[in-house]
mmCIF file of C-alpha atoms in Angstrom:
data_model
loop_
_atom_site.group_PDB
_atom_site.id
_atom_site.type_symbol
_atom_site.label_atom_id
_atom_site.label_comp_id
_atom_site.label_asym_id
_atom_site.label_seq_id
_atom_site.Cartn_x
_atom_site.Cartn_y
_atom_site.Cartn_z
ATOM 1 C CA MET Z 1 25.338 -8.639 4.779
ATOM 2 C CA SER Z 2 25.445 -4.861 5.087
ATOM 3 C CA LEU Z 3 22.093 -3.166 4.771
ATOM 4 C CA ASP Z 4 23.647 -0.191 3.011
ATOM 5 C CA GLY Z 5 24.361 -2.221 -0.118
ATOM 6 C CA ILE Z 6 20.903 -3.632 -0.732
ATOM 7 C CA SER Z 7 18.138 -2.070 -2.841
ATOM 8 C CA ASP Z 8 15.454 0.206 -1.419
ATOM 9 C CA VAL Z 9 12.802 -2.469 -1.858
ATOM 10 C CA ASP Z 10 14.881 -5.138 -0.111
ATOM 11 C CA LEU Z 11 15.660 -2.720 2.688
ATOM 12 C CA VAL Z 12 11.973 -2.051 3.303
ATOM 13 C CA LYS Z 13 11.306 -5.805 3.123
ATOM 14 C CA ARG Z 14 13.943 -6.353 5.799
ATOM 15 C CA PHE Z 15 12.289 -3.652 7.916
ATOM 16 C CA ARG Z 16 8.904 -5.283 7.478
ATOM 17 C CA SER Z 17 10.271 -8.671 8.470
ATOM 18 C CA GLY Z 18 11.441 -7.210 11.782
ATOM 19 C CA ASP Z 19 15.145 -6.568 11.225
ATOM 20 C CA PRO Z 20 16.039 -4.147 14.042
ATOM 21 C CA ASP Z 21 18.792 -2.430 12.025
ATOM 22 C CA ALA Z 22 16.701 -1.895 8.906
ATOM 23 C CA PHE Z 23 15.022 1.288 10.056
ATOM 24 C CA ASP Z 24 18.383 2.851 10.954
ATOM 25 C CA ALA Z 25 19.532 2.039 7.443
ATOM 26 C CA ILE Z 26 16.368 3.614 5.991
ATOM 27 C CA VAL Z 27 17.050 6.789 7.987
ATOM 28 C CA ARG Z 28 20.673 6.893 6.858
ATOM 29 C CA ARG Z 29 19.714 6.328 3.235
ATOM 30 C CA PHE Z 30 16.833 8.781 2.887
ATOM 31 C CA GLN Z 31 17.291 11.507 5.484
ATOM 32 C CA ASP Z 32 19.515 13.742 3.317
ATOM 33 C CA ARG Z 33 17.199 13.550 0.291
ATOM 34 C CA ILE Z 34 14.128 14.295 2.395
ATOM 35 C CA TYR Z 35 15.920 17.104 4.215
ATOM 36 C CA ARG Z 36 17.056 18.719 0.937
ATOM 37 C CA LEU Z 37 13.508 18.684 -0.441
ATOM 38 C CA ALA Z 38 12.198 20.082 2.832
ATOM 39 C CA CYS Z 39 14.837 22.848 2.755
ATOM 40 C CA VAL Z 40 13.524 23.981 -0.621
ATOM 41 C CA TRP Z 41 9.841 23.708 0.246
ATOM 42 C CA LEU Z 42 10.092 25.155 3.738
ATOM 43 C CA PHE Z 43 11.761 28.349 4.773
ATOM 44 C CA ASP Z 44 14.194 27.471 7.515
ATOM 45 C CA ARG Z 45 16.520 24.651 8.398
ATOM 46 C CA GLN Z 46 14.944 23.927 11.750
ATOM 47 C CA GLN Z 47 11.581 23.395 10.125
ATOM 48 C CA ALA Z 48 13.200 21.258 7.464
ATOM 49 C CA ALA Z 49 14.767 19.083 10.180
ATOM 50 C CA ASP Z 50 11.429 18.781 11.984
ATOM 51 C CA ALA Z 51 9.681 17.879 8.737
ATOM 52 C CA THR Z 52 12.313 15.251 7.932
ATOM 53 C CA GLN Z 53 11.854 13.723 11.358
ATOM 54 C CA GLU Z 54 8.087 13.682 10.898
ATOM 55 C CA VAL Z 55 8.372 12.047 7.466
ATOM 56 C CA LEU Z 56 10.652 9.307 8.751
ATOM 57 C CA LEU Z 57 8.465 8.675 11.791
ATOM 58 C CA ARG Z 58 5.488 8.333 9.481
ATOM 59 C CA GLY Z 59 7.648 5.989 7.451
ATOM 60 C CA PHE Z 60 8.299 3.902 10.545
ATOM 61 C CA LYS Z 61 4.569 3.383 10.854
ATOM 62 C CA GLY Z 62 3.540 3.397 7.200
ATOM 63 C CA LEU Z 63 6.278 1.279 5.644
ATOM 64 C CA ARG Z 64 5.217 -1.696 7.775
ATOM 65 C CA SER Z 65 2.161 -2.078 5.583
ATOM 66 C CA PHE Z 66 3.899 -0.963 2.372
ATOM 67 C CA ARG Z 67 2.603 -2.982 -0.607
ATOM 68 C CA PHE Z 68 5.383 -2.164 -3.086
ATOM 69 C CA ARG Z 69 3.029 -0.743 -5.684
ATOM 70 C CA SER Z 70 5.538 2.096 -6.019
ATOM 71 C CA ALA Z 71 9.163 2.645 -5.050
ATOM 72 C CA PRO Z 72 9.816 3.382 -1.357
ATOM 73 C CA PHE Z 73 11.270 6.772 -2.299
ATOM 74 C CA THR Z 74 8.028 7.644 -4.117
ATOM 75 C CA TRP Z 75 6.116 6.983 -0.903
ATOM 76 C CA LEU Z 76 8.603 9.049 1.114
ATOM 77 C CA TYR Z 77 8.575 11.859 -1.461
ATOM 78 C CA ARG Z 78 4.778 12.149 -1.345
ATOM 79 C CA THR Z 79 4.837 12.060 2.442
ATOM 80 C CA THR Z 80 7.502 14.796 2.417
ATOM 81 C CA ARG Z 81 5.371 16.951 0.153
ATOM 82 C CA ASN Z 82 2.322 16.460 2.392
ATOM 83 C CA VAL Z 83 4.251 17.177 5.579
ATOM 84 C CA CYS Z 84 5.845 20.302 4.077
ATOM 85 C CA ASN Z 85 2.433 21.547 2.949
ATOM 86 C CA GLU Z 86 1.132 21.024 6.485
ATOM 87 C CA PHE Z 87 4.118 22.890 7.929
ATOM 88 C CA ASN Z 88 3.638 25.761 5.467
ATOM 89 C CA ARG Z 89 -0.035 26.073 6.368
ATOM 90 C CA LYS Z 90 0.787 26.229 10.080
ATOM 91 C CA ARG Z 91 3.685 28.643 9.602
ATOM 92 C CA ARG Z 92 1.828 31.160 7.436
ATOM 93 C CA GLY Z 93 2.628 34.688 8.539
ATOM 94 C CA GLU Z 94 5.603 33.842 10.712
ATOM 95 C CA PRO Z 95 8.955 35.461 9.879
ATOM 96 C CA LEU Z 96 11.438 33.463 7.835
ATOM 97 C CA ASP Z 97 14.497 32.227 9.594
ATOM 98 C CA ASP Z 98 17.444 31.075 7.573
ATOM 99 C CA GLU Z 99 20.026 31.643 10.248
ATOM 100 C CA PRO Z 100 22.452 28.802 11.008
ATOM 101 C CA ASP Z 101 21.285 27.028 14.115
ATOM 102 C CA ASP Z 102 23.106 23.732 14.197
ATOM 103 C CA PRO Z 103 26.171 23.864 16.444
ATOM 104 C CA SER Z 104 27.392 20.464 15.260
ATOM 105 C CA SER Z 105 28.189 21.555 11.694
ATOM 106 C CA PRO Z 106 30.556 24.389 10.772
ATOM 107 C CA PRO Z 107 28.845 27.760 10.226
ATOM 108 C CA GLU Z 108 30.352 28.160 6.739
ATOM 109 C CA GLN Z 109 28.758 24.915 5.629
ATOM 110 C CA GLN Z 110 25.404 25.929 7.101
ATOM 111 C CA VAL Z 111 25.539 29.266 5.324
ATOM 112 C CA ALA Z 112 26.411 27.574 2.038
ATOM 113 C CA GLU Z 113 23.529 25.125 2.474
ATOM 114 C CA CYS Z 114 21.124 27.943 3.272
ATOM 115 C CA GLN Z 115 22.234 29.866 0.217
ATOM 116 C CA ALA Z 116 21.894 26.855 -2.067
ATOM 117 C CA ALA Z 117 18.419 26.090 -0.747
ATOM 118 C CA ARG Z 118 17.422 29.724 -1.104
ATOM 119 C CA LYS Z 119 18.713 29.931 -4.673
ATOM 120 C CA ILE Z 120 16.856 26.821 -5.739
ATOM 121 C CA ARG Z 121 13.712 27.984 -4.008
ATOM 122 C CA GLN Z 122 14.032 31.340 -5.763
ATOM 123 C CA LEU Z 123 14.622 29.598 -9.074
ATOM 124 C CA VAL Z 124 11.700 27.187 -8.935
ATOM 125 C CA SER Z 125 9.227 29.401 -7.068
ATOM 126 C CA GLY Z 126 8.162 31.045 -10.323
ATOM 127 C CA LEU Z 127 7.218 27.709 -11.856
ATOM 128 C CA PRO Z 128 3.771 26.124 -11.700
ATOM 129 C CA GLU Z 129 3.559 23.325 -9.157
ATOM 130 C CA ARG Z 130 3.845 20.389 -11.563
ATOM 131 C CA GLN Z 131 6.818 21.914 -13.378
ATOM 132 C CA ARG Z 132 8.464 22.613 -10.031
ATOM 133 C CA GLU Z 133 8.024 18.981 -9.055
ATOM 134 C CA VAL Z 134 9.517 17.782 -12.323
ATOM 135 C CA VAL Z 135 12.531 20.042 -11.861
ATOM 136 C CA MET Z 136 13.060 18.919 -8.279
ATOM 137 C CA LEU Z 137 12.812 15.228 -9.114
ATOM 138 C CA ARG Z 138 14.381 15.039 -12.550
ATOM 139 C CA VAL Z 139 17.031 17.759 -12.303
ATOM 140 C CA PHE Z 140 17.940 17.987 -8.656
ATOM 141 C CA GLU Z 141 17.140 14.488 -7.375
ATOM 142 C CA ASP Z 142 18.433 12.927 -10.614
ATOM 143 C CA LEU Z 143 15.541 10.499 -10.989
ATOM 144 C CA SER Z 144 15.015 8.944 -14.410
ATOM 145 C CA VAL Z 145 12.051 10.026 -16.543
ATOM 146 C CA ALA Z 146 10.288 6.757 -15.699
ATOM 147 C CA GLU Z 147 10.899 7.154 -11.968
ATOM 148 C CA THR Z 148 9.754 10.777 -12.080
ATOM 149 C CA ALA Z 149 6.590 9.723 -13.911
ATOM 150 C CA ARG Z 150 5.866 7.021 -11.321
ATOM 151 C CA THR Z 151 6.509 9.433 -8.465
ATOM 152 C CA MET Z 152 4.207 12.056 -9.967
ATOM 153 C CA SER Z 153 1.607 9.462 -11.056
ATOM 154 C CA CYS Z 154 1.665 10.581 -14.672
ATOM 155 C CA ARG Z 155 2.957 9.379 -18.035
ATOM 156 C CA GLU Z 156 6.549 9.706 -19.175
ATOM 157 C CA GLY Z 157 5.439 11.956 -22.038
ATOM 158 C CA THR Z 158 3.902 14.334 -19.521
ATOM 159 C CA VAL Z 159 7.168 14.461 -17.591
ATOM 160 C CA LYS Z 160 9.095 15.287 -20.768
ATOM 161 C CA ALA Z 161 6.628 17.997 -21.757
ATOM 162 C CA LEU Z 162 6.614 19.526 -18.265
ATOM 163 C CA LEU Z 163 10.404 19.427 -18.174
ATOM 164 C CA HIS Z 164 10.658 21.126 -21.537
ATOM 165 C CA LYS Z 165 8.382 23.970 -20.426
ATOM 166 C CA ALA Z 166 10.121 24.249 -17.074
ATOM 167 C CA THR Z 167 13.570 24.440 -18.696
ATOM 168 C CA LYS Z 168 12.418 27.285 -20.916
ATOM 169 C CA ARG Z 169 11.137 29.178 -17.916
ATOM 170 C CA LEU Z 170 14.265 28.451 -15.895
ATOM 171 C CA ARG Z 171 16.374 29.790 -18.716
ATOM 172 C CA LEU Z 172 14.398 33.010 -18.659
ATOM 173 C CA ASN Z 173 14.700 33.199 -14.895
ATOM 174 C CA LEU Z 174 18.445 32.611 -14.936
ATOM 175 C CA GLU Z 175 19.169 34.991 -17.821
ATOM 176 C CA GLY Z 176 16.577 37.662 -17.073
ATOM 177 C CA THR Z 177 16.314 38.498 -13.415
ATOM 178 C CA GLY Z 178 19.297 36.279 -12.756
ATOM 179 C CA ILE Z 179 20.365 34.302 -9.745
ATOM 180 C CA GLU Z 180 23.663 35.475 -8.518
ATOM 181 C CA GLN Z 181 26.164 32.786 -7.771
ATOM 182 C CA MET Q 1 22.467 28.381 -18.186
ATOM 183 C CA ARG Q 2 23.569 24.744 -18.105
ATOM 184 C CA ASP Q 3 26.620 25.661 -16.027
ATOM 185 C CA ASP Q 4 24.485 27.617 -13.609
ATOM 186 C CA LEU Q 5 22.141 24.691 -13.218
ATOM 187 C CA GLU Q 6 25.034 22.248 -12.756
ATOM 188 C CA GLN Q 7 26.498 24.496 -10.080
ATOM 189 C CA LEU Q 8 23.107 24.664 -8.356
ATOM 190 C CA LYS Q 9 22.799 20.874 -8.483
ATOM 191 C CA ARG Q 10 26.208 20.506 -6.885
ATOM 192 C CA ASP Q 11 25.266 22.976 -4.165
ATOM 193 C CA TYR Q 12 21.974 21.188 -3.659
ATOM 194 C CA ARG Q 13 23.720 17.842 -3.240
ATOM 195 C CA ARG Q 14 25.945 19.314 -0.561
ATOM 196 C CA ILE Q 15 22.963 19.948 1.670
ATOM 197 C CA LYS Q 16 23.073 17.346 4.421
ATOM 198 C CA ALA Q 17 20.671 16.603 7.228
ATOM 199 C CA PRO Q 18 22.029 17.687 10.606
ATOM 200 C CA PRO Q 19 23.814 14.858 12.415
ATOM 201 C CA TYR Q 20 21.550 15.096 15.464
ATOM 202 C CA LEU Q 21 18.504 14.218 13.351
ATOM 203 C CA ALA Q 22 19.169 10.482 13.158
ATOM 204 C CA THR Q 23 19.694 10.334 16.919
ATOM 205 C CA ARG Q 24 16.452 12.230 17.501
ATOM 206 C CA ILE Q 25 14.527 9.873 15.231
ATOM 207 C CA ARG Q 26 16.124 6.832 16.870
ATOM 208 C CA ALA Q 27 15.081 8.118 20.300
ATOM 209 C CA GLU Q 28 11.502 8.681 19.098
ATOM 210 C CA VAL Q 29 11.337 5.258 17.538
ATOM 211 C CA ALA Q 30 12.766 3.549 20.621
ATOM 212 C CA ASP Q 31 9.589 4.440 22.516
ATOM 213 C CA ARG Q 32 7.428 2.731 19.948
ATOM 214 C CA PRO Q 33 7.089 -1.017 19.420
ATOM 215 C CA ALA Q 34 9.139 -2.194 16.432
ATOM 216 C CA HIS Q 35 6.313 -4.257 15.076
ATOM 217 C CA ARG Q 36 2.696 -4.780 15.735
ATOM 218 C CA ARG Q 37 2.084 -6.703 18.884
ATOM 219 C CA ARG Q 38 0.916 -10.170 18.084
ATOM 220 C CA GLY Q 39 -1.088 -10.618 21.287
ATOM 221 C CA PRO Q 40 -4.344 -9.113 20.014
ATOM 222 C CA ALA Q 41 -4.018 -10.952 16.704
ATOM 223 C CA ILE Q 42 -3.534 -14.292 18.440
ATOM 224 C CA ALA Q 43 -6.485 -13.579 20.742
ATOM 225 C CA ALA Q 44 -8.669 -12.718 17.746
ATOM 226 C CA VAL Q 45 -7.714 -15.953 15.997
ATOM 227 C CA ALA Q 46 -8.424 -17.961 19.163
ATOM 228 C CA VAL Q 47 -11.859 -16.368 19.505
ATOM 229 C CA ALA Q 48 -12.631 -17.074 15.842
ATOM 230 C CA ILE Q 49 -11.624 -20.738 16.210
ATOM 231 C CA ALA Q 50 -13.698 -21.054 19.383
ATOM 232 C CA VAL Q 51 -16.738 -19.615 17.610
ATOM 233 C CA ILE Q 52 -16.280 -21.941 14.631
ATOM 234 C CA VAL Q 53 -15.881 -25.023 16.820
ATOM 235 C CA LEU Q 54 -18.511 -24.262 19.448
ATOM 236 C CA THR Q 55 -21.342 -23.001 17.253
ATOM 237 C CA PRO Q 56 -22.282 -26.432 15.770
ATOM 238 C CA LEU Q 57 -22.062 -28.056 19.218
ATOM 239 C CA VAL Q 58 -24.349 -25.487 20.773
ATOM 240 C CA GLN Q 59 -26.821 -25.815 17.922
ATOM 241 C CA GLN Q 60 -26.789 -29.598 18.203
ATOM 242 C CA GLU Q 61 -27.502 -29.373 21.913
ATOM 243 C CA ARG Q 62 -30.347 -26.967 21.265
ATOM 244 C CA SER Q 63 -31.887 -29.223 18.661
ATOM 245 C CA THR Q 64 -31.991 -32.122 21.109
ATOM 246 C CA GLN Q 65 -33.581 -29.971 23.788
ATOM 247 C CA THR Q 66 -36.341 -28.420 21.741
ATOM 248 C CA THR Q 67 -38.932 -30.603 19.905
ATOM 249 C CA ARG Q 68 -39.411 -29.734 16.343
ATOM 250 C CA ALA Q 69 -42.891 -29.209 14.940
ATOM 251 C CA PRO Q 70 -43.723 -32.288 12.823
ATOM 252 C CA SER Q 71 -44.037 -31.723 9.128
ATOM 253 C CA LEU Q 72 -47.371 -32.131 7.367
ATOM 254 C CA THR Q 73 -45.966 -35.065 5.392
ATOM 255 C CA MET Q 74 -45.136 -36.886 8.599
ATOM 256 C CA LEU Q 75 -48.539 -36.145 10.038
ATOM 257 C CA SER Q 76 -50.271 -37.469 6.959
ATOM 258 C CA ARG Q 77 -48.460 -40.775 7.293
ATOM 259 C CA LEU Q 78 -49.570 -41.301 10.872
ATOM 260 C CA THR Q 79 -52.326 -43.889 11.484
ATOM 261 C CA PRO Q 80 -54.692 -43.065 14.325
ATOM 262 C CA ASN Q 81 -54.558 -45.421 17.283
ATOM 263 C CA LYS Q 82 -57.805 -47.249 17.732
ATOM 264 C CA PRO Q 83 -59.222 -47.407 21.266
ATOM 265 C CA LEU Q 84 -58.921 -50.719 23.026
ATOM 266 C CA VAL Q 85 -62.617 -50.736 24.069
ATOM 267 C CA PRO Q 86 -64.762 -51.761 21.068
ATOM 268 C CA ALA Q 87 -67.174 -49.103 19.940
ATOM 269 C CA PRO Q 88 -70.934 -50.088 20.218
ATOM 270 C CA SER Q 89 -72.624 -51.116 17.018
ATOM 271 C CA LEU Q 90 -75.159 -48.837 15.385
ATOM 272 C CA SER Q 91 -78.053 -51.250 16.128
ATOM 273 C CA ARG Q 92 -77.247 -51.153 19.773
ATOM 274 C CA VAL Q 93 -77.005 -47.427 19.724
ATOM 275 C CA ARG Q 94 -80.491 -47.278 18.101
ATOM 276 C CA SER Q 95 -82.022 -49.481 20.812
ATOM 277 C CA VAL Q 96 -80.948 -47.196 23.577
ATOM 278 C CA ARG Q 97 -83.884 -45.144 24.540
ATOM 279 C CA SER Q 98 -83.528 -41.561 24.971
ATOM 280 C CA PRO Q 99 -85.336 -40.023 27.928
ATOM 281 C CA ALA Q 100 -88.812 -38.706 27.264
ATOM 282 C CA LEU Q 101 -89.265 -35.098 26.507
ATOM 283 C CA PRO Q 102 -91.047 -33.050 29.124
ATOM 284 C CA PRO Q 103 -94.823 -32.513 28.519
ATOM 285 C CA ARG Q 104 -95.726 -29.565 26.402
ATOM 286 C CA PRO Q 105 -97.042 -26.706 28.483
ATOM 287 C CA LEU Q 106 -100.682 -25.875 27.840
ATOM 288 C CA LEU Q 107 -101.438 -22.349 26.878
ATOM 289 C CA LYS Q 108 -103.991 -20.671 29.070
ATOM 290 C CA PRO Q 109 -106.320 -17.973 27.777
ATOM 291 C CA THR Q 110 -104.842 -14.602 28.282
ATOM 292 C CA PRO Q 111 -106.782 -12.193 30.414
ATOM 293 C CA LYS Q 112 -106.137 -9.448 27.897
ATOM 294 C CA PRO Q 113 -109.426 -7.757 26.841
ATOM 295 C CA GLN Q 114 -110.241 -8.080 23.180
ATOM 296 C CA THR Q 115 -112.228 -5.691 21.026
ATOM 297 C CA TYR Q 116 -114.665 -7.191 18.581
ATOM 298 C CA PHE Q 117 -115.968 -5.199 15.636
ATOM 299 C CA ASP Q 118 -119.490 -5.766 14.576
ATOM 300 C CA THR Q 119 -118.927 -6.031 10.881
ATOM 301 C CA ASP Q 120 -122.609 -6.047 10.116
ATOM 302 C CA ALA Q 121 -122.992 -2.631 11.626
ATOM 303 C CA LEU Q 122 -120.199 -1.261 9.504
ATOM 304 C CA LYS Q 123 -121.189 0.857 6.603
ATOM 305 C CA GLU Q 124 -119.456 0.407 3.291
ATOM 306 C CA THR Q 125 -117.877 3.557 2.037
ATOM 307 C CA ASP Q 126 -115.556 4.370 -0.834
ATOM 308 C CA HIS Q 127 -112.519 4.076 1.178
ATOM 309 C CA ALA Q 128 -112.482 1.327 3.693
ATOM 310 C CA TYR Q 129 -114.150 -0.149 6.768
ATOM 311 C CA ILE Q 130 -113.420 2.196 9.633
#
């Protein structure tokens, strides 16, 4: 049975039981989502790649004792946020670097990715932290309200209220100062 | 606004992790053991079993080696062993003569000089005989 077709929980269970291919499948499944979040929270692609690697290596250690009180992505999301905060603290004062640096992907794609990450960062940077999280999870990561609430350790009503406020602010941001497409 | 957000979402979804990342992670992970080594766990279990099994044996051996102090209840139940030689009767004990006491030493007159007051010669005064 292919590991790509099974649920996140079953995949982590397979990893815990010692399946040698399970961790590869975890990396394949989550690396893009973690990298995208890191691109928005950090300021260059190299740092985002390093942060993604760090998150997944912590996952290799931490998911062994995972107790399934939350979804595996919730655990990875929180780890990503912590790792990105650590990276931002270390990097304070250093110049930003959004230049394409990956020779394996075409430069046009890298530029487009950088621009998208920059736009989203610009869009959500004006929001308070909780509203920013709601936007990232509910709007960009397409999590349900319930999943977003579990990930943020709050009630669904709180998620809806935060999303409502955030949408109002985003509208102002998009219409007022404007983000050029 | 909705269109702008939809466009941003599409752009966001296009962001992909660099292909070298998975290889890098795989290389890092290859150096680490896939799962916890079971050696220390097995050793810990063996030690625990040994402690559980051996502790009563050791205590039993100790209890045989060391004599316990008898309880007061046990002591109260003990009957004293009578001596084999019969004890002499009281009448016989009374008839046994004790050795005579040494003679009492006689007191000799001390050579200390003594002063005698001639009470007849004393004159009575208001106060006392001086």
